mmCIF file of C-alpha atoms in Angstrom:
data_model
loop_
_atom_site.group_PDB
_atom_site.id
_atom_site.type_symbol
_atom_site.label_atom_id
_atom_site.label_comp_id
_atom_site.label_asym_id
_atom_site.label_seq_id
_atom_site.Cartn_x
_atom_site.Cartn_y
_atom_site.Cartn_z
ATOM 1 C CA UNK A 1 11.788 -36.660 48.420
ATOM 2 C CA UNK A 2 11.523 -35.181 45.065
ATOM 3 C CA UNK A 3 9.299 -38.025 43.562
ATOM 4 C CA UNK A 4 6.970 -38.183 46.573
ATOM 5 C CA UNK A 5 6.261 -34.312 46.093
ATOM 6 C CA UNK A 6 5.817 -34.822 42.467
ATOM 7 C CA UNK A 7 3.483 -37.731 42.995
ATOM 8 C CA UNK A 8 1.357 -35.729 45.636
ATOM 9 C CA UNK A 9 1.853 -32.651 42.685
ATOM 10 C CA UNK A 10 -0.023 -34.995 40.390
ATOM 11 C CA UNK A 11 -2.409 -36.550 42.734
ATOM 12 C CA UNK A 12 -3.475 -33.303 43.447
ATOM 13 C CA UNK A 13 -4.453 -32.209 39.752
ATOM 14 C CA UNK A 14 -6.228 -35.466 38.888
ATOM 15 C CA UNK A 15 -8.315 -34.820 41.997
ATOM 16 C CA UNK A 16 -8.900 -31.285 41.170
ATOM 17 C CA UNK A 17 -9.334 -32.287 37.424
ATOM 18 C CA UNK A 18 -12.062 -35.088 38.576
ATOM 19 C CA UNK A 19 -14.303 -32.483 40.932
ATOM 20 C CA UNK A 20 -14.269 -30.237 37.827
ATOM 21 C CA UNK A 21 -15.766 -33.017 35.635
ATOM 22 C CA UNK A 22 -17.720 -34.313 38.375
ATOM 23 C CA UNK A 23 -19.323 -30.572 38.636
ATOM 24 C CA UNK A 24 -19.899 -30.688 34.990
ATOM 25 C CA UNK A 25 -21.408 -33.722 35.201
ATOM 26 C CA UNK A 26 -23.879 -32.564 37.935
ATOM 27 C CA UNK A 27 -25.044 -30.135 35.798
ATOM 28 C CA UNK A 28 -25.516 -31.652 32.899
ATOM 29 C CA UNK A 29 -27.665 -34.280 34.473
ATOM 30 C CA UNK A 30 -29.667 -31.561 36.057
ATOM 31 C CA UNK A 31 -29.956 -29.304 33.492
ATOM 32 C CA UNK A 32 -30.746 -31.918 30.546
ATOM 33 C CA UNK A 33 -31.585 -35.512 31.800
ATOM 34 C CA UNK A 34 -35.166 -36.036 30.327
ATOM 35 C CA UNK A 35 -37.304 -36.363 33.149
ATOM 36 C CA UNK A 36 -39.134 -34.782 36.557
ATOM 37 C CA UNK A 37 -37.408 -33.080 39.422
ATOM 38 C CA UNK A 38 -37.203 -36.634 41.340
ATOM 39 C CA UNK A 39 -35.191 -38.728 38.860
ATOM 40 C CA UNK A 40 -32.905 -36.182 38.726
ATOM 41 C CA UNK A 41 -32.135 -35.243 42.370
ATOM 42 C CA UNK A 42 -31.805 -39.137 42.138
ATOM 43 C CA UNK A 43 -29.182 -39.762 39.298
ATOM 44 C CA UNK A 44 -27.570 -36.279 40.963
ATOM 45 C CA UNK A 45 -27.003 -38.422 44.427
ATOM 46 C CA UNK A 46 -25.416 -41.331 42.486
ATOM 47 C CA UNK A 47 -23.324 -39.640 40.696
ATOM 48 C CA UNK A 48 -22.615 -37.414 43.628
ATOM 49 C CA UNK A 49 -21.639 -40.464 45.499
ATOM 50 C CA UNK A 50 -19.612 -42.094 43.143
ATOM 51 C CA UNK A 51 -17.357 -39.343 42.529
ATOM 52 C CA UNK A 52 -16.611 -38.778 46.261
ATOM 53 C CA UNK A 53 -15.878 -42.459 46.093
ATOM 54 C CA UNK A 54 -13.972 -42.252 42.938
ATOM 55 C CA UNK A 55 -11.646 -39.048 44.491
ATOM 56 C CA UNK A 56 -11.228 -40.664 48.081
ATOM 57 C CA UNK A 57 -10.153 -44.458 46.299
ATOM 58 C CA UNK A 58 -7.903 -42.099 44.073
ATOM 59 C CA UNK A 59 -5.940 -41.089 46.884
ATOM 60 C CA UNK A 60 -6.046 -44.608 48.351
ATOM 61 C CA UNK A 61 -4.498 -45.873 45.476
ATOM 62 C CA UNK A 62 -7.149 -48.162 44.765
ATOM 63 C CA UNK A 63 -8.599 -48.004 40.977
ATOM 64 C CA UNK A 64 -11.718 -49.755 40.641
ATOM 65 C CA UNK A 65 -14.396 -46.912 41.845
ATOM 66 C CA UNK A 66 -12.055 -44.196 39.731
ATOM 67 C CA UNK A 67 -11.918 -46.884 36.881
ATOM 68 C CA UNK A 68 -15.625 -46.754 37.377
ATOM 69 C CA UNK A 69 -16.297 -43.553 37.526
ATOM 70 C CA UNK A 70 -14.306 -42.573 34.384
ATOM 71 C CA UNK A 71 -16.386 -45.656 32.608
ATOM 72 C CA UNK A 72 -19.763 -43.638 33.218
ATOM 73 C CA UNK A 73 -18.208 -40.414 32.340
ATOM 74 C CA UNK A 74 -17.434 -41.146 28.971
ATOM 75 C CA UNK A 75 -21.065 -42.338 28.606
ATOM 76 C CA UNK A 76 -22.225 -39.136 29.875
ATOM 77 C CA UNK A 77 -20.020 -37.371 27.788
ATOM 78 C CA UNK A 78 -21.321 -39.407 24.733
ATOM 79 C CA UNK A 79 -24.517 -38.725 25.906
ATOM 80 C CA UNK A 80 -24.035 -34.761 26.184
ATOM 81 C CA UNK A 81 -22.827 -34.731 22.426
ATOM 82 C CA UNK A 82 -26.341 -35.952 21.127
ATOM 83 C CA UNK A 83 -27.747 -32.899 22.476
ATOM 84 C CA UNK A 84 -28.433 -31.022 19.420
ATOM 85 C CA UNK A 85 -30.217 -27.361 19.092
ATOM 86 C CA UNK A 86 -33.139 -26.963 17.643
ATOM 87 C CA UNK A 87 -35.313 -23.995 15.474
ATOM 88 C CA UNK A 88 -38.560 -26.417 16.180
ATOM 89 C CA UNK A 89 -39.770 -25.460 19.937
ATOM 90 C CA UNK A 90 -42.713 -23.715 21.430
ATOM 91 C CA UNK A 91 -40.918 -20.511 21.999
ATOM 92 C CA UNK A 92 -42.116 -17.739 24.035
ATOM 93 C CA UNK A 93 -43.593 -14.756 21.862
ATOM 94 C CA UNK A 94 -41.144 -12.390 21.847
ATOM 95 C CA UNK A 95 -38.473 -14.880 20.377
ATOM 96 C CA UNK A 96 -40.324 -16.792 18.319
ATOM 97 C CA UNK A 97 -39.318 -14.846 14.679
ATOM 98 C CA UNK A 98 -35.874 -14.743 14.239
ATOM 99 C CA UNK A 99 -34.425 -11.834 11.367
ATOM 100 C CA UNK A 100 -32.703 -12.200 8.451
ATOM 101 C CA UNK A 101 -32.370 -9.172 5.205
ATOM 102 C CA UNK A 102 -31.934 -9.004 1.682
ATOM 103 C CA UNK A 103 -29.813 -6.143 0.534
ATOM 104 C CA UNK A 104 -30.178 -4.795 -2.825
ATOM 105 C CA UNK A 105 -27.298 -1.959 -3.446
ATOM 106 C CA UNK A 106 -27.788 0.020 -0.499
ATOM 107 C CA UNK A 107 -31.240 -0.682 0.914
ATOM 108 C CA UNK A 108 -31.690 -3.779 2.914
ATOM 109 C CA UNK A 109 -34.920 -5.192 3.644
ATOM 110 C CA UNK A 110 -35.382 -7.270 6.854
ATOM 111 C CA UNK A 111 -38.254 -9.759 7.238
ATOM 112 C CA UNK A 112 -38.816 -9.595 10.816
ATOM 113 C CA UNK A 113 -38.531 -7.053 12.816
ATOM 114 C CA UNK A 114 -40.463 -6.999 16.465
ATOM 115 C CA UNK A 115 -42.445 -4.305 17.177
ATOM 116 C CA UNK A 116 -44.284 -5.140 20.268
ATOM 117 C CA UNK A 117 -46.496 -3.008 22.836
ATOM 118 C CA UNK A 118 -46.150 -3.982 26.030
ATOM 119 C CA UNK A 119 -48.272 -3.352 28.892
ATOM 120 C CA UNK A 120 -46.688 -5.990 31.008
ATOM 121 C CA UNK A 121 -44.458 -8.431 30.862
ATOM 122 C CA UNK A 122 -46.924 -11.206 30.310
ATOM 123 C CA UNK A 123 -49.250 -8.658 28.893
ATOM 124 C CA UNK A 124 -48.373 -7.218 25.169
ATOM 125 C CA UNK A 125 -49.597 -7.226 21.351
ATOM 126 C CA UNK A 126 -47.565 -9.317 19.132
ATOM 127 C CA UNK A 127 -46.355 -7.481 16.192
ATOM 128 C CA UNK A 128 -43.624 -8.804 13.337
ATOM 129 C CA UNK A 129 -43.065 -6.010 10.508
ATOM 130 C CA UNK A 130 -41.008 -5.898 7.216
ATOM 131 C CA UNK A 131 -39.124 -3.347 7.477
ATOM 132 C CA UNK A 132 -36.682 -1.482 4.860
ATOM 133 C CA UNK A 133 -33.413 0.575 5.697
ATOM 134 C CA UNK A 134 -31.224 2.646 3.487
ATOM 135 C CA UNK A 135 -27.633 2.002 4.560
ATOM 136 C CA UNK A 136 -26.343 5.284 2.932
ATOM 137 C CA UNK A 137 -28.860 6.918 5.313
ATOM 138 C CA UNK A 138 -26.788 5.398 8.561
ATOM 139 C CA UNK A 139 -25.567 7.930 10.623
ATOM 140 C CA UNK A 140 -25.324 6.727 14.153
ATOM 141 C CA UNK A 141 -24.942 3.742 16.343
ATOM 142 C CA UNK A 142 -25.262 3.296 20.007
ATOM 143 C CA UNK A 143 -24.232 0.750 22.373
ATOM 144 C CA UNK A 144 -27.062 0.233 25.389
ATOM 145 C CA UNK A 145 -26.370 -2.096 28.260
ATOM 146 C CA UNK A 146 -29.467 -3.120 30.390
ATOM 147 C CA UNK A 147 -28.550 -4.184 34.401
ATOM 148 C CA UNK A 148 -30.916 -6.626 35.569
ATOM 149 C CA UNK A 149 -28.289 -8.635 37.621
ATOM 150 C CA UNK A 150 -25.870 -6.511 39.686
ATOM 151 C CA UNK A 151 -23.347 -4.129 38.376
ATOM 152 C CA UNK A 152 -21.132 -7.160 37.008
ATOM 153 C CA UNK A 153 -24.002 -8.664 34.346
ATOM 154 C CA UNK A 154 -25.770 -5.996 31.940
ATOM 155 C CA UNK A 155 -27.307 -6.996 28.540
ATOM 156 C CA UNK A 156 -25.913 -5.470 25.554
ATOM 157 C CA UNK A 157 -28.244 -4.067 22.599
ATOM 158 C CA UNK A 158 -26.449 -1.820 19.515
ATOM 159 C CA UNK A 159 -28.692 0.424 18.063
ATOM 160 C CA UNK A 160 -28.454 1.594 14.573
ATOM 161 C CA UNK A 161 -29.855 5.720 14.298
ATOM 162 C CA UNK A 162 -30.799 6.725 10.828
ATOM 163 C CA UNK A 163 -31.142 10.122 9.255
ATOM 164 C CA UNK A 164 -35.242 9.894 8.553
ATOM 165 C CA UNK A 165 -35.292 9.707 12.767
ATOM 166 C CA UNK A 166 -35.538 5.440 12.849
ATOM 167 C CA UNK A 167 -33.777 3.643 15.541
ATOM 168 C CA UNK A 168 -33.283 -0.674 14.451
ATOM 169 C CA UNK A 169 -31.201 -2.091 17.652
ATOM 170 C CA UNK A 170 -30.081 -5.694 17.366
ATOM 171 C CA UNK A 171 -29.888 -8.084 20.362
ATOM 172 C CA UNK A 172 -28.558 -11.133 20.672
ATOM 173 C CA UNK A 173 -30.521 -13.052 23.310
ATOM 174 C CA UNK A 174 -31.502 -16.813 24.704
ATOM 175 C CA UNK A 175 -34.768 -17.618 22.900
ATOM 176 C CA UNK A 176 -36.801 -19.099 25.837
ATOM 177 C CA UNK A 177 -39.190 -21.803 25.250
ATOM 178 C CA UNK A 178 -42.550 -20.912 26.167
ATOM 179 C CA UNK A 179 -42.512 -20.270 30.232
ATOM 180 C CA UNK A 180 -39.124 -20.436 30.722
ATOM 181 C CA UNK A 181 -36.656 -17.761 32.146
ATOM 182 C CA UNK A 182 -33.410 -17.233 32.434
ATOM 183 C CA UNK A 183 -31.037 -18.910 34.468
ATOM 184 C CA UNK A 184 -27.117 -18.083 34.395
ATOM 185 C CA UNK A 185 -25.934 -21.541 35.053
ATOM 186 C CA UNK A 186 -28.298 -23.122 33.026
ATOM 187 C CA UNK A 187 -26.615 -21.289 30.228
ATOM 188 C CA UNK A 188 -23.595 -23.606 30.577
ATOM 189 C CA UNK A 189 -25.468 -26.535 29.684
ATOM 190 C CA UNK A 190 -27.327 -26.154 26.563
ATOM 191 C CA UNK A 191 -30.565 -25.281 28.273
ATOM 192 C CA UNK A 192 -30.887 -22.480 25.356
ATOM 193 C CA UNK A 193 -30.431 -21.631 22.050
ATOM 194 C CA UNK A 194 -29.355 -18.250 20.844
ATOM 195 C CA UNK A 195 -31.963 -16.055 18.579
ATOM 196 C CA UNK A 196 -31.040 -12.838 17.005
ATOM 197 C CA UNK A 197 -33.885 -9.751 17.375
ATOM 198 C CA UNK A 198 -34.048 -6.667 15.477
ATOM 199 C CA UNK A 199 -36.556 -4.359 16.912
ATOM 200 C CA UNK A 200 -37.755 -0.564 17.619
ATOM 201 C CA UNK A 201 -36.113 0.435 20.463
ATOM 202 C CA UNK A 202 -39.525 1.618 21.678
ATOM 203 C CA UNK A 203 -40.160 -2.138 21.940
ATOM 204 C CA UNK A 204 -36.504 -3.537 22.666
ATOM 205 C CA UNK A 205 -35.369 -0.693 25.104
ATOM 206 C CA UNK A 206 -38.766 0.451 27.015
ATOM 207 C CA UNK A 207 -39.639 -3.436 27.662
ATOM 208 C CA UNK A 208 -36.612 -3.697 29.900
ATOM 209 C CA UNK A 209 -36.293 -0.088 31.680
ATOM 210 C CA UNK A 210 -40.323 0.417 32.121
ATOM 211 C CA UNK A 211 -41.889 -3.362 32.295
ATOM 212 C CA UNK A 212 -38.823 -5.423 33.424
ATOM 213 C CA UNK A 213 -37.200 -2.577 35.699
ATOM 214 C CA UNK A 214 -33.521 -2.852 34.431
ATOM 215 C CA UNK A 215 -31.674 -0.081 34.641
ATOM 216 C CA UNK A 216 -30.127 1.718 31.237
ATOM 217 C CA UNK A 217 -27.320 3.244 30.227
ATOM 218 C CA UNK A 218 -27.044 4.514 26.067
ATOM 219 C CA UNK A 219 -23.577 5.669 24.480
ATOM 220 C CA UNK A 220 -22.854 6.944 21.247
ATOM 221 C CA UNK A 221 -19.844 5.045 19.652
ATOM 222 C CA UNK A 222 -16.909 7.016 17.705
ATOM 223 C CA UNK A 223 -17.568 5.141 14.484
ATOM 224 C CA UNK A 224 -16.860 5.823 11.139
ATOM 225 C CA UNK A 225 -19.905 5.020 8.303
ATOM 226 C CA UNK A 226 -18.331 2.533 6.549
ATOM 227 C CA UNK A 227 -17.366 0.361 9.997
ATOM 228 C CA UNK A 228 -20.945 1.549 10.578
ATOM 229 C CA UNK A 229 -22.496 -0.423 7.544
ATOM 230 C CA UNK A 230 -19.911 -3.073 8.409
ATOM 231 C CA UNK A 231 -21.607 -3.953 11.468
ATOM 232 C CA UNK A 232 -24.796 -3.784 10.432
ATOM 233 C CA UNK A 233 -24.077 -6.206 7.744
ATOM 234 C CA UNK A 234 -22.447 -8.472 10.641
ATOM 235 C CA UNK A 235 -25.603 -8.824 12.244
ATOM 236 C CA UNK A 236 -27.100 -9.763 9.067
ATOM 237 C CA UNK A 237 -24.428 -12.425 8.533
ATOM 238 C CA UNK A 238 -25.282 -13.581 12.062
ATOM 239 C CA UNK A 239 -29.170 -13.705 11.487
ATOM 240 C CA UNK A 240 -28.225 -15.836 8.404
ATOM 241 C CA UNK A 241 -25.973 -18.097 9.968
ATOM 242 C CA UNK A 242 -27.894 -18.453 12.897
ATOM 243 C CA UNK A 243 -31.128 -19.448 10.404
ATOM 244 C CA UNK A 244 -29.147 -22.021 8.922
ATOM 245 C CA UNK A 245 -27.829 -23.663 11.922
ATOM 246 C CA UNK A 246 -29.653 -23.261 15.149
ATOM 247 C CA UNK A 247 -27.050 -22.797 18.134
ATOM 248 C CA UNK A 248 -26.754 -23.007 21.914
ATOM 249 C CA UNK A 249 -26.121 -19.702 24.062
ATOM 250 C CA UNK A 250 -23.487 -20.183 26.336
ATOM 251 C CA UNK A 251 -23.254 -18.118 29.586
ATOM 252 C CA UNK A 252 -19.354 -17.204 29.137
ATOM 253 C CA UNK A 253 -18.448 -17.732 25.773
ATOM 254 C CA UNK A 254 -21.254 -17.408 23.281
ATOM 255 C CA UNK A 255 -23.763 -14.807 24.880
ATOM 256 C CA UNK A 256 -24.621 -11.145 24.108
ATOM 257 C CA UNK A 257 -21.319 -9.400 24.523
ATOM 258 C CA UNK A 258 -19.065 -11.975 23.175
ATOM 259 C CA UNK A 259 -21.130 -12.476 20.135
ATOM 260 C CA UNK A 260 -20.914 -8.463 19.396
ATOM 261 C CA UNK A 261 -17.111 -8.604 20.414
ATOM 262 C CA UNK A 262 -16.516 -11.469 17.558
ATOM 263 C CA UNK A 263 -17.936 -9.456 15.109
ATOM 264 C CA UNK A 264 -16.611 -6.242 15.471
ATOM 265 C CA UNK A 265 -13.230 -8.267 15.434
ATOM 266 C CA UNK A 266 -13.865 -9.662 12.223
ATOM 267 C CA UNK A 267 -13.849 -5.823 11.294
ATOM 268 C CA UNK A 268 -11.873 -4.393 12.830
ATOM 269 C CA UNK A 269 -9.002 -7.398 13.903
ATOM 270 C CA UNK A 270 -7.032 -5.542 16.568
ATOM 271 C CA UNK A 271 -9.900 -4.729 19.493
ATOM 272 C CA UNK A 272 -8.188 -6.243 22.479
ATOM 273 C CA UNK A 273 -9.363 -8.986 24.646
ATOM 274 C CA UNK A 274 -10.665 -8.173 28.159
ATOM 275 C CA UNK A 275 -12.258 -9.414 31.374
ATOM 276 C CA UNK A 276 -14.632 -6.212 31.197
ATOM 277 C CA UNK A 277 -15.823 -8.564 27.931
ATOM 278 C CA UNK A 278 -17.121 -11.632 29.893
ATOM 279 C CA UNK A 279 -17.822 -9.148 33.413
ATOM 280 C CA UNK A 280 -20.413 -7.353 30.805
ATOM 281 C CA UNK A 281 -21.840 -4.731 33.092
ATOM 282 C CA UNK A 282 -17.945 -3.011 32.878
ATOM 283 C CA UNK A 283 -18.445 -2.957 28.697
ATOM 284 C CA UNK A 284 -18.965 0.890 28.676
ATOM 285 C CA UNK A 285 -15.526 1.329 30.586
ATOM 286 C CA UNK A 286 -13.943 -0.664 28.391
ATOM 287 C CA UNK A 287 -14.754 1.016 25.488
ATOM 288 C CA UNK A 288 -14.077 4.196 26.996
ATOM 289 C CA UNK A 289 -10.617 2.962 27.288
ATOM 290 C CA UNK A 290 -10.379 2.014 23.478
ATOM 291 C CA UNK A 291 -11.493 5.628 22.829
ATOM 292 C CA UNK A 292 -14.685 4.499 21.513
ATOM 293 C CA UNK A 293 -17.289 6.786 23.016
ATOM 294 C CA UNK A 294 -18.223 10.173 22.157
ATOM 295 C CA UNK A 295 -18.419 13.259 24.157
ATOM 296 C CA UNK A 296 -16.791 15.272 26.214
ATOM 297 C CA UNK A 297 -15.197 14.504 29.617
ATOM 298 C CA UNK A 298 -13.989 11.650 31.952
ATOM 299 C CA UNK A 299 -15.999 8.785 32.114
ATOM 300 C CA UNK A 300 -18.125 9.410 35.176
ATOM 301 C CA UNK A 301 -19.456 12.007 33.577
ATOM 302 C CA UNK A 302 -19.704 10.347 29.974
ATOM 303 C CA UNK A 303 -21.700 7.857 32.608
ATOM 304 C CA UNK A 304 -23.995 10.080 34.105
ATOM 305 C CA UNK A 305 -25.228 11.845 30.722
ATOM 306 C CA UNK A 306 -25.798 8.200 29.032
ATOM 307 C CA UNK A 307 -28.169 7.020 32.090
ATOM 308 C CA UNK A 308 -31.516 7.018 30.163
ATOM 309 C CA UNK A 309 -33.698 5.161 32.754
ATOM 310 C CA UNK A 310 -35.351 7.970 33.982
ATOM 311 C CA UNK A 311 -36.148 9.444 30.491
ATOM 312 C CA UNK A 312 -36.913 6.085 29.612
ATOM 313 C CA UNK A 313 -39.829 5.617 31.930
ATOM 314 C CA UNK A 314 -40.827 9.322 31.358
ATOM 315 C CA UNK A 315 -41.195 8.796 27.723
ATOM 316 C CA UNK A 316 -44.015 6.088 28.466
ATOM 317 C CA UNK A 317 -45.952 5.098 25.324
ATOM 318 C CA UNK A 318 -44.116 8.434 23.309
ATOM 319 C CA UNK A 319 -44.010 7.757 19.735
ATOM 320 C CA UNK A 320 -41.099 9.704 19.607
ATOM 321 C CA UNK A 321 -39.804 7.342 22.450
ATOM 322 C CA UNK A 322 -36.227 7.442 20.700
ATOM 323 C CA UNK A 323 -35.669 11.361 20.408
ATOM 324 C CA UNK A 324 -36.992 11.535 24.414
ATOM 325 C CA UNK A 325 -34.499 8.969 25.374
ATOM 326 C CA UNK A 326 -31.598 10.989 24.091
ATOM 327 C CA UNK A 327 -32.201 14.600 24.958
#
């Protein structure tokens, strides 16, 4: 009795371990096989239909369709590891620069830093600036997340306030080939590569509350200046290593929270681990948690004075698009 329930134990994680690969294998083919939307459905039925044949054979005890099966997985898994990322693509404008600094005592000088005015979200003039920044002048930085997919999924921007009135904010994003968009499960399956922005936030922050329609929420972080100039240096680090070795975004593990999250980590090594991590839209909680934001009060209201969509959209055009977004 006992071996019969510990062969149906084991039957029943190689089957559950085969529709996992089987499901990774069905997107991979659709995500990355080389060629139009017919091939693909096609090479998605076979390979649909021999991994129902391979599970139901499984539990028939018959191993030629599984032996099969795990035969062409292998090559598709051989084939998945020659997909390399790439810096040479047609990207879309607004990821086509990617930043990287020089620092020279305590001013840094970035090479590209986006500056766009956008009228629409197809409609917008392209501008890349130099830009210089005196780290000793680094007084502030702010964490905005960005909803644009339920209250689960926000994006997540840090924006660096200095004491001449300049706002940089860093954002770690997919850098879209030109006419793409963003799909979530596409994300699993090397469909992007990650770029690294630096902006004004009256490009990076009014392009997504009054073009795109996301809704905004801006905190102040409890930070002291040298974890301050820490980060900032982080970002440079990732610009850098991003430069010299293009990589994929991954929906889960290598997107715009997580990235942030391993950073701050190599500064500061105890910040916990937590689902509100991955579940991004739940970020500001988290942090409230860690005793990370400042003001006064419980959350809901720390919640209700960072909501900046309104002010956002008010401030239009506003040169001073920064100081209207936080009063």
């Amino acid at each position: 009795m006992t071996k019969h329930i510990l062969t149906m134990a084991a039957m029943l994680i190689a089957s559950l371990v085969l529709a996992a690969l089987a499901a990774w294998g069905a997107g991979a083919l659709w995500f990355q096989l080389p060629a139009g939307d017919l091939p693909r459905k096609l090479a998605l039925l076979v390979w649909a239909a021999i991994s129902v044949a391979a599970l139901v054979f499984l539990w028939r005890r018959s191993w030629l369709a599984p032996s099969v099966w795990l035969v062409l997985l292998i090559v598709l898994m051989a084939w998945w590891r020659t997909i390399q990322p790439s810096h040479e693509r047609l990207w879309a404008d607004d990821v086509a620069r990617m930043v990287t600094g020089k620092v020279d005592g305590s001013i840094v000088t970035l090479d590209q830093v986006r500056n766009f005015d956008w009228r629409s979200d197809t409609d917008y003039t392209v501008r890349w600036e130099p830009r210089q920044y005196d780290l000793d002048q680094l007084r502030t930085v702010d964490v905005a997340l960005s909803y644009w997919m339920g209250p689960a999924i926000a994006h997540t921007l840090v924006s660096f306030g200095f004491a001449d009135g300049r706002y940089l904010t860093f954002s770690i994003e997919i850098r879209k080939e030109r006419g793409e968009s963003f799909d979530a499960l596409a994300g699993f399956f090397k469909r992007y590569e990650t770029v690294l922005i630096a902006a004004d936030e009256r490009d990076i922050l009014r392009v997504r509350t009054n073009v795109r329609d996301e809704d905004m929420w801006l905190y102040r972080l409890k930070m002291p200046p040298e974890m301050m100039r820490s980060l900032f240096m982080a970002y440079l680090d990732e610009g850098e290593q991003l430069k010299r070795a293009p990589r994929f975004y991954n929906t889960l593990i290598g997107n715009c929270t997580t990235i942030i999250y391993q950073m701050a980590r190599r500064i500061q090594p105890g910040l916990p681990l937590d689902w509100r991590l991955l579940a991004s839209g739940y970020l500001d909680r988290y942090l409230y948690d860690l005793g990370a934001l400042q003001g006064q009060g419980d959350f809901a209201t720390l919640r209700q004075h960072a909501h900046i969509t309104a002010r956002a959209r008010a401030a239009g055009q506003a040169d001073d698009f920064s100081a209207r977004i936080r009063r």
